[in-house]
């Protein structure tokens, strides 16, 4: 056990830095642009915090290092663990299961064994790093067993957990052969945070039914006197950071350049997503293609820019999706395009924050239509960048963000006709209508930023108390 150590520890599957190999062969680390690190950096710097995570390459053990005031602790994964724990159990079992089974989850016992082993490694590393009575914050579905593993090693710690993706309805969760172990893993935390209240309710109901603990509203009462709070904390973005970027001269110029290079069409529609089957890309592209084909939108008038960031490319479902989208875009452009005018500009690439901000500013209609999404930060980034109170947002009802961005054009992404109607409505909306909707959404996003999210979570984590309820266990079904 560490006698000195970090007062605040973040554990996430990935470290918040990317490795750059410079021209002279030396290695430099670049902070990844994620909102989480932006929000937690001040807390980490002031409290001597540590971040524990995988550095992204297999079969490589790195020593802990400091980068720009952050103490980073790399956790090694073997090539086999990348295949079984990361690509397998995390992204081919849990990911589809937690996203409404939009692709079939695969249940493999050797993947589970690897998930247990890797979770234990993260927990052991955190137990070494954390100072006595430190606060430890575990992130996301890849590490759901860590809270209890860590508590067993270090009962003195205050442990929080936040799930960034949806937590499934009880009927779907029950498919998981290791459902009880996952629930028990999470119950090692004092506070289990979710994106939406419904997810927290699903979790509490499952704990009552499957583990047999007594619960009341958002509290679980454990027989050892510990209370576990399960509650929603909708995550957000560095809203002011995005607005400042969007206002900058460089971004303003780049936005104009982007529109010019698209031929200055009357309307630019934009999608930016990881290339993931939960994002509803097929449905969205089909809807836009049909609008052109049936003459509702003129190919001279509108361009759809779809950025799809490469992701999890060794997982089968992702490979299949990539081929499908390539074919679909090719067919639509081939059928309805003209020389020099491709209605869909498809970019399989990842762009820096600045280019994203320029794209947001260049877009008249932002199209965010996932089939299921924990939150969807792209929707919030678009809103933060539209300081001009213009632009319209077409948003899936099944993204967590829909609970907050109520003035968006909300769609059921499975309903192609409904999506077409919403796209048309968003394209035709006047400045007054756009202004009214965008103002309201901006007020919400600018007030509810990531700093407020982190502060609220950590405050409520510090307030969870033990109980003296002497709970009678509920009967397990
Ligand atoms: O929020 C979902 C999530 O899986 C995060 O945990 C992760 O940082 C992000 O999406 C990107 O996924 P990956 O780390 O698998 O590339």
Tab-separated table of N, CA and C in Angstrom, residues 100-222:
chain	number	residue	atom	x	y	z
A	100	UNK	N	-28.709	-1.174	-26.813
A	100	UNK	CA	-29.986	-1.714	-27.304
A	100	UNK	C	-29.843	-2.886	-28.261
A	101	UNK	N	-28.699	-3.589	-28.227
A	101	UNK	CA	-28.491	-4.753	-29.108
A	101	UNK	C	-28.705	-4.358	-30.578
A	102	UNK	N	-28.243	-3.181	-30.976
A	102	UNK	CA	-28.392	-2.788	-32.387
A	102	UNK	C	-27.507	-3.656	-33.283
A	103	UNK	N	-26.499	-4.307	-32.701
A	103	UNK	CA	-25.769	-5.399	-33.371
A	103	UNK	C	-25.775	-6.550	-32.357
A	104	UNK	N	-25.707	-7.805	-32.817
A	104	UNK	CA	-25.771	-8.898	-31.841
A	104	UNK	C	-24.500	-8.980	-30.983
A	105	UNK	N	-24.647	-9.015	-29.652
A	105	UNK	CA	-23.462	-9.155	-28.805
A	105	UNK	C	-22.951	-10.602	-28.857
A	106	UNK	N	-21.623	-10.752	-28.774
A	106	UNK	CA	-21.053	-12.105	-28.725
A	106	UNK	C	-20.637	-12.388	-27.283
A	107	UNK	N	-20.977	-13.573	-26.795
A	107	UNK	CA	-20.628	-13.948	-25.419
A	107	UNK	C	-19.563	-15.046	-25.463
A	108	UNK	N	-18.339	-14.712	-25.109
A	108	UNK	CA	-17.243	-15.695	-25.149
A	108	UNK	C	-16.582	-15.765	-23.785
A	109	UNK	N	-16.477	-16.988	-23.274
A	109	UNK	CA	-15.972	-17.121	-21.912
A	109	UNK	C	-14.519	-16.663	-21.780
A	110	UNK	N	-13.705	-16.873	-22.818
A	110	UNK	CA	-12.294	-16.446	-22.686
A	110	UNK	C	-12.176	-14.913	-22.701
A	111	UNK	N	-13.121	-14.242	-23.358
A	111	UNK	CA	-13.110	-12.762	-23.319
A	111	UNK	C	-13.403	-12.279	-21.894
A	112	UNK	N	-14.362	-12.940	-21.271
A	112	UNK	CA	-14.706	-12.569	-19.890
A	112	UNK	C	-13.502	-12.747	-18.969
A	113	UNK	N	-12.801	-13.869	-19.117
A	113	UNK	CA	-11.634	-14.119	-18.258
A	113	UNK	C	-10.601	-12.999	-18.424
A	114	UNK	N	-10.418	-12.559	-19.659
A	114	UNK	CA	-9.458	-11.501	-19.921
A	114	UNK	C	-9.943	-10.175	-19.308
A	115	UNK	N	-11.245	-9.917	-19.399
A	115	UNK	CA	-11.835	-8.698	-18.810
A	115	UNK	C	-11.568	-8.679	-17.297
A	116	UNK	N	-11.753	-9.816	-16.644
A	116	UNK	CA	-11.512	-9.903	-15.195
A	116	UNK	C	-10.038	-9.626	-14.904
A	117	UNK	N	-9.149	-10.258	-15.677
A	117	UNK	CA	-7.703	-10.114	-15.417
A	117	UNK	C	-7.254	-8.665	-15.609
A	118	UNK	N	-7.738	-8.033	-16.671
A	118	UNK	CA	-7.296	-6.651	-16.943
A	118	UNK	C	-7.894	-5.691	-15.911
A	119	UNK	N	-9.159	-5.888	-15.554
A	119	UNK	CA	-9.766	-5.041	-14.520
A	119	UNK	C	-8.961	-5.163	-13.219
A	120	UNK	N	-8.515	-6.384	-12.905
A	120	UNK	CA	-7.736	-6.567	-11.670
A	120	UNK	C	-6.417	-5.782	-11.762
A	121	UNK	N	-5.806	-5.799	-12.930
A	121	UNK	CA	-4.537	-5.072	-13.091
A	121	UNK	C	-4.740	-3.565	-12.854
A	122	UNK	N	-5.816	-3.013	-13.423
A	122	UNK	CA	-6.102	-1.580	-13.212
A	122	UNK	C	-6.326	-1.305	-11.717
A	123	UNK	N	-7.075	-2.192	-11.059
A	123	UNK	CA	-7.380	-1.985	-9.641
A	123	UNK	C	-6.097	-2.040	-8.815
A	124	UNK	N	-5.221	-2.983	-9.131
A	124	UNK	CA	-3.978	-3.109	-8.367
A	124	UNK	C	-3.087	-1.883	-8.552
A	125	UNK	N	-3.072	-1.395	-9.771
A	125	UNK	CA	-2.251	-0.213	-10.057
A	125	UNK	C	-2.779	0.998	-9.276
A	126	UNK	N	-4.112	1.111	-9.242
A	126	UNK	CA	-4.718	2.241	-8.515
A	126	UNK	C	-4.459	2.107	-7.015
A	127	UNK	N	-4.503	0.877	-6.501
A	127	UNK	CA	-4.267	0.661	-5.067
A	127	UNK	C	-2.855	1.103	-4.696
A	128	UNK	N	-1.905	0.951	-5.619
A	128	UNK	CA	-0.523	1.380	-5.347
A	128	UNK	C	-0.384	2.897	-5.412
A	129	UNK	N	-1.129	3.524	-6.307
A	129	UNK	CA	-0.948	4.965	-6.561
A	129	UNK	C	-1.669	5.863	-5.566
A	130	UNK	N	-2.791	5.394	-5.024
A	130	UNK	CA	-3.667	6.286	-4.251
A	130	UNK	C	-3.138	6.526	-2.838
A	131	UNK	N	-3.186	7.777	-2.420
A	131	UNK	CA	-2.823	8.136	-1.044
A	131	UNK	C	-3.918	7.621	-0.098
A	132	UNK	N	-3.617	7.530	1.199
A	132	UNK	CA	-4.661	7.117	2.140
A	132	UNK	C	-5.890	8.024	2.015
A	133	UNK	N	-7.058	7.428	2.028
A	133	UNK	CA	-8.348	8.140	1.949
A	133	UNK	C	-8.522	8.960	0.668
A	134	UNK	N	-7.782	8.618	-0.362
A	134	UNK	CA	-7.875	9.374	-1.624
A	134	UNK	C	-9.231	9.158	-2.292
A	135	UNK	N	-9.512	10.034	-3.256
A	135	UNK	CA	-10.713	9.893	-4.083
A	135	UNK	C	-10.288	9.249	-5.404
A	136	UNK	N	-10.979	8.196	-5.800
A	136	UNK	CA	-10.656	7.513	-7.052
A	136	UNK	C	-11.900	7.527	-7.930
A	137	UNK	N	-11.717	7.922	-9.183
A	137	UNK	CA	-12.868	8.007	-10.087
A	137	UNK	C	-12.629	7.067	-11.277
A	138	UNK	N	-13.441	6.025	-11.339
A	138	UNK	CA	-13.312	5.005	-12.383
A	138	UNK	C	-14.266	5.359	-13.529
A	139	UNK	N	-13.752	5.263	-14.776
A	139	UNK	CA	-14.539	5.670	-15.941
A	139	UNK	C	-14.919	4.488	-16.830
A	140	UNK	N	-16.193	4.358	-17.082
A	140	UNK	CA	-16.745	3.625	-18.230
A	140	UNK	C	-16.759	2.096	-18.194
A	141	UNK	N	-17.434	1.576	-19.253
A	141	UNK	CA	-17.844	0.164	-19.293
A	141	UNK	C	-16.689	-0.823	-19.357
A	142	UNK	N	-15.510	-0.361	-19.767
A	142	UNK	CA	-14.378	-1.286	-19.845
A	142	UNK	C	-13.906	-1.700	-18.449
A	143	UNK	N	-14.316	-0.962	-17.409
A	143	UNK	CA	-13.721	-1.149	-16.076
A	143	UNK	C	-14.764	-1.321	-14.966
A	144	UNK	N	-15.847	-2.037	-15.275
A	144	UNK	CA	-16.941	-2.114	-14.300
A	144	UNK	C	-16.628	-2.990	-13.076
A	145	UNK	N	-15.578	-3.813	-13.167
A	145	UNK	CA	-15.250	-4.649	-12.004
A	145	UNK	C	-14.273	-3.947	-11.067
A	146	UNK	N	-13.689	-2.849	-11.546
A	146	UNK	CA	-12.633	-2.188	-10.769
A	146	UNK	C	-13.132	-1.684	-9.399
A	147	UNK	N	-14.330	-1.080	-9.300
A	147	UNK	CA	-14.697	-0.532	-7.988
A	147	UNK	C	-14.613	-1.562	-6.851
A	148	UNK	N	-15.177	-2.754	-7.037
A	148	UNK	CA	-15.133	-3.727	-5.939
A	148	UNK	C	-13.741	-4.317	-5.758
A	149	UNK	N	-13.031	-4.560	-6.865
A	149	UNK	CA	-11.661	-5.084	-6.737
A	149	UNK	C	-10.791	-4.102	-5.953
A	150	UNK	N	-10.983	-2.828	-6.226
A	150	UNK	CA	-10.187	-1.795	-5.563
A	150	UNK	C	-10.589	-1.655	-4.095
A	151	UNK	N	-11.886	-1.717	-3.836
A	151	UNK	CA	-12.338	-1.592	-2.442
A	151	UNK	C	-11.790	-2.738	-1.589
A	152	UNK	N	-11.728	-3.939	-2.186
A	152	UNK	CA	-11.169	-5.066	-1.435
A	152	UNK	C	-9.711	-4.806	-1.057
A	153	UNK	N	-8.979	-4.153	-1.964
A	153	UNK	CA	-7.564	-3.877	-1.691
A	153	UNK	C	-7.389	-2.665	-0.781
A	154	UNK	N	-8.274	-1.669	-0.947
A	154	UNK	CA	-8.101	-0.392	-0.246
A	154	UNK	C	-9.454	0.126	0.259
A	155	UNK	N	-9.918	-0.452	1.406
A	155	UNK	CA	-11.235	-0.011	1.908
A	155	UNK	C	-11.275	1.446	2.355
A	156	UNK	N	-10.107	2.078	2.494
A	156	UNK	CA	-10.081	3.473	2.944
A	156	UNK	C	-10.501	4.461	1.853
A	157	UNK	N	-10.523	4.023	0.597
A	157	UNK	CA	-10.721	4.980	-0.509
A	157	UNK	C	-12.177	5.362	-0.692
A	158	UNK	N	-12.376	6.550	-1.252
A	158	UNK	CA	-13.713	6.963	-1.696
A	158	UNK	C	-13.738	6.728	-3.202
A	159	UNK	N	-14.675	5.895	-3.662
A	159	UNK	CA	-14.630	5.461	-5.062
A	159	UNK	C	-15.894	5.893	-5.803
A	160	UNK	N	-15.691	6.560	-6.927
A	160	UNK	CA	-16.807	6.918	-7.806
A	160	UNK	C	-16.675	6.167	-9.114
A	161	UNK	N	-17.807	5.948	-9.777
A	161	UNK	CA	-17.793	5.304	-11.100
A	161	UNK	C	-18.731	6.090	-11.993
A	162	UNK	N	-18.323	6.336	-13.249
A	162	UNK	CA	-19.241	6.968	-14.195
A	162	UNK	C	-19.304	6.156	-15.483
A	163	UNK	N	-20.525	5.830	-15.900
A	163	UNK	CA	-20.740	5.091	-17.146
A	163	UNK	C	-21.053	6.093	-18.261
A	164	UNK	N	-20.182	6.152	-19.260
A	164	UNK	CA	-20.361	7.144	-20.336
A	164	UNK	C	-21.374	6.697	-21.381
A	165	UNK	N	-21.681	5.411	-21.416
A	165	UNK	CA	-22.586	4.889	-22.450
A	165	UNK	C	-23.930	4.545	-21.793
A	166	UNK	N	-24.947	4.165	-22.568
A	166	UNK	CA	-26.230	3.858	-21.923
A	166	UNK	C	-26.102	2.637	-21.011
A	167	UNK	N	-26.956	2.559	-20.012
A	167	UNK	CA	-27.091	1.307	-19.257
A	167	UNK	C	-28.383	0.677	-19.747
A	168	UNK	N	-28.341	-0.595	-20.157
A	168	UNK	CA	-29.479	-1.151	-20.901
A	168	UNK	C	-30.703	-1.411	-20.036
A	169	UNK	N	-31.860	-1.558	-20.693
A	169	UNK	CA	-33.061	-1.987	-19.979
A	169	UNK	C	-32.810	-3.339	-19.315
A	170	UNK	N	-33.491	-3.598	-18.227
A	170	UNK	CA	-33.215	-4.810	-17.443
A	170	UNK	C	-33.331	-6.079	-18.297
A	171	UNK	N	-34.314	-6.132	-19.208
A	171	UNK	CA	-34.525	-7.341	-20.024
A	171	UNK	C	-33.284	-7.662	-20.856
A	172	UNK	N	-32.612	-6.625	-21.385
A	172	UNK	CA	-31.428	-6.868	-22.205
A	172	UNK	C	-30.223	-7.218	-21.330
A	173	UNK	N	-30.078	-6.520	-20.228
A	173	UNK	CA	-28.930	-6.778	-19.354
A	173	UNK	C	-28.917	-8.233	-18.885
A	174	UNK	N	-30.121	-8.789	-18.692
A	174	UNK	CA	-30.211	-10.167	-18.174
A	174	UNK	C	-29.588	-11.182	-19.119
A	175	UNK	N	-29.399	-10.825	-20.397
A	175	UNK	CA	-28.772	-11.773	-21.338
A	175	UNK	C	-27.330	-12.070	-20.945
A	176	UNK	N	-26.713	-11.157	-20.246
A	176	UNK	CA	-25.278	-11.275	-19.973
A	176	UNK	C	-25.013	-12.432	-19.002
A	177	UNK	N	-24.220	-13.414	-19.411
A	177	UNK	CA	-23.953	-14.540	-18.505
A	177	UNK	C	-23.289	-14.092	-17.199
A	178	UNK	N	-22.621	-12.935	-17.206
A	178	UNK	CA	-21.884	-12.486	-16.013
A	178	UNK	C	-22.571	-11.259	-15.399
A	179	UNK	N	-23.895	-11.218	-15.513
A	179	UNK	CA	-24.651	-10.035	-15.063
A	179	UNK	C	-24.440	-9.748	-13.580
A	180	UNK	N	-24.439	-10.800	-12.767
A	180	UNK	CA	-24.318	-10.574	-11.336
A	180	UNK	C	-22.932	-10.036	-10.969
A	181	UNK	N	-21.908	-10.589	-11.608
A	181	UNK	CA	-20.540	-10.117	-11.317
A	181	UNK	C	-20.377	-8.640	-11.690
A	182	UNK	N	-20.998	-8.226	-12.796
A	182	UNK	CA	-20.877	-6.818	-13.204
A	182	UNK	C	-21.569	-5.926	-12.166
A	183	UNK	N	-22.771	-6.311	-11.759
A	183	UNK	CA	-23.485	-5.497	-10.766
A	183	UNK	C	-22.678	-5.414	-9.472
A	184	UNK	N	-22.142	-6.550	-9.039
A	184	UNK	CA	-21.366	-6.547	-7.801
A	184	UNK	C	-20.086	-5.735	-7.962
A	185	UNK	N	-19.511	-5.770	-9.157
A	185	UNK	CA	-18.310	-4.971	-9.424
A	185	UNK	C	-18.595	-3.491	-9.246
A	186	UNK	N	-19.717	-3.038	-9.783
A	186	UNK	CA	-20.064	-1.610	-9.707
A	186	UNK	C	-20.384	-1.191	-8.273
A	187	UNK	N	-20.944	-2.119	-7.497
A	187	UNK	CA	-21.362	-1.765	-6.133
A	187	UNK	C	-20.193	-1.492	-5.187
A	188	UNK	N	-18.970	-1.693	-5.666
A	188	UNK	CA	-17.807	-1.289	-4.869
A	188	UNK	C	-17.676	0.221	-4.798
A	189	UNK	N	-18.352	0.937	-5.701
A	189	UNK	CA	-18.284	2.408	-5.701
A	189	UNK	C	-19.248	2.981	-4.661
A	190	UNK	N	-18.944	4.181	-4.159
A	190	UNK	CA	-19.884	4.898	-3.278
A	190	UNK	C	-20.946	5.587	-4.114
A	191	UNK	N	-20.544	6.001	-5.310
A	191	UNK	CA	-21.473	6.689	-6.208
A	191	UNK	C	-21.306	6.101	-7.605
A	192	UNK	N	-22.413	5.623	-8.193
A	192	UNK	CA	-22.381	5.120	-9.567
A	192	UNK	C	-23.183	6.107	-10.408
A	193	UNK	N	-22.493	6.769	-11.339
A	193	UNK	CA	-23.132	7.822	-12.134
A	193	UNK	C	-23.484	7.337	-13.527
A	194	UNK	N	-24.608	7.836	-14.030
A	194	UNK	CA	-25.095	7.479	-15.363
A	194	UNK	C	-25.414	8.766	-16.123
A	195	UNK	N	-25.648	8.625	-17.440
A	195	UNK	CA	-26.011	9.797	-18.246
A	195	UNK	C	-27.456	10.226	-17.999
A	196	UNK	N	-28.351	9.244	-17.807
A	196	UNK	CA	-29.785	9.564	-17.713
A	196	UNK	C	-30.407	8.914	-16.477
A	197	UNK	N	-31.465	9.525	-15.928
A	197	UNK	CA	-32.114	8.944	-14.751
A	197	UNK	C	-32.628	7.518	-15.010
A	198	UNK	N	-33.116	7.244	-16.226
A	198	UNK	CA	-33.649	5.911	-16.534
A	198	UNK	C	-32.592	4.830	-16.388
A	199	UNK	N	-31.348	5.165	-16.725
A	199	UNK	CA	-30.253	4.199	-16.618
A	199	UNK	C	-29.992	3.878	-15.143
A	200	UNK	N	-29.999	4.916	-14.300
A	200	UNK	CA	-29.780	4.707	-12.867
A	200	UNK	C	-30.905	3.838	-12.294
A	201	UNK	N	-32.133	4.090	-12.756
A	201	UNK	CA	-33.261	3.272	-12.278
A	201	UNK	C	-33.119	1.815	-12.718
A	202	UNK	N	-32.679	1.601	-13.969
A	202	UNK	CA	-32.454	0.224	-14.439
A	202	UNK	C	-31.453	-0.499	-13.542
A	203	UNK	N	-30.387	0.231	-13.209
A	203	UNK	CA	-29.324	-0.362	-12.388
A	203	UNK	C	-29.864	-0.736	-10.997
A	204	UNK	N	-30.578	0.186	-10.369
A	204	UNK	CA	-31.084	-0.066	-9.012
A	204	UNK	C	-32.055	-1.254	-9.028
A	205	UNK	N	-32.915	-1.294	-10.046
A	205	UNK	CA	-33.874	-2.396	-10.142
A	205	UNK	C	-33.139	-3.737	-10.279
A	206	UNK	N	-32.096	-3.759	-11.117
A	206	UNK	CA	-31.333	-4.997	-11.312
A	206	UNK	C	-30.621	-5.427	-10.031
A	207	UNK	N	-30.092	-4.452	-9.300
A	207	UNK	CA	-29.400	-4.776	-8.048
A	207	UNK	C	-30.389	-5.426	-7.072
A	208	UNK	N	-31.605	-4.874	-7.028
A	208	UNK	CA	-32.631	-5.430	-6.131
A	208	UNK	C	-32.983	-6.853	-6.569
A	209	UNK	N	-33.226	-6.996	-7.895
A	209	UNK	CA	-33.696	-8.293	-8.387
A	209	UNK	C	-32.601	-9.353	-8.388
A	210	UNK	N	-31.416	-8.979	-8.816
A	210	UNK	CA	-30.378	-9.977	-9.103
A	210	UNK	C	-29.406	-10.197	-7.956
A	211	UNK	N	-29.147	-9.136	-7.180
A	211	UNK	CA	-28.180	-9.279	-6.082
A	211	UNK	C	-28.920	-9.367	-4.745
A	212	UNK	N	-30.138	-8.847	-4.708
A	212	UNK	CA	-30.964	-9.005	-3.515
A	212	UNK	C	-30.737	-7.944	-2.452
A	213	UNK	N	-30.057	-6.838	-2.789
A	213	UNK	CA	-29.880	-5.792	-1.783
A	213	UNK	C	-31.140	-4.940	-1.673
A	214	UNK	N	-31.306	-4.377	-0.505
A	214	UNK	CA	-32.431	-3.464	-0.295
A	214	UNK	C	-32.124	-2.131	-0.992
A	215	UNK	N	-33.141	-1.552	-1.612
A	215	UNK	CA	-32.940	-0.263	-2.291
A	215	UNK	C	-34.098	0.673	-1.952
A	216	UNK	N	-33.840	1.938	-2.026
A	216	UNK	CA	-34.909	2.925	-1.899
A	216	UNK	C	-34.567	4.100	-2.794
A	217	UNK	N	-35.435	4.361	-3.782
A	217	UNK	CA	-35.162	5.391	-4.787
A	217	UNK	C	-33.773	5.218	-5.392
A	218	UNK	N	-32.867	6.233	-5.183
A	218	UNK	CA	-31.557	6.116	-5.824
A	218	UNK	C	-30.486	5.552	-4.897
A	219	UNK	N	-30.908	4.939	-3.795
A	219	UNK	CA	-29.921	4.386	-2.859
A	219	UNK	C	-29.985	2.860	-2.823
A	220	UNK	N	-28.806	2.257	-2.707
A	220	UNK	CA	-28.707	0.814	-2.463
A	220	UNK	C	-28.096	0.674	-1.065
A	221	UNK	N	-28.724	-0.154	-0.235
A	221	UNK	CA	-28.214	-0.344	1.127
A	221	UNK	C	-27.519	-1.691	1.216
A	222	UNK	N	-26.208	-1.683	1.420
A	222	UNK	CA	-25.458	-2.932	1.492
A	222	UNK	C	-25.474	-3.461	2.923
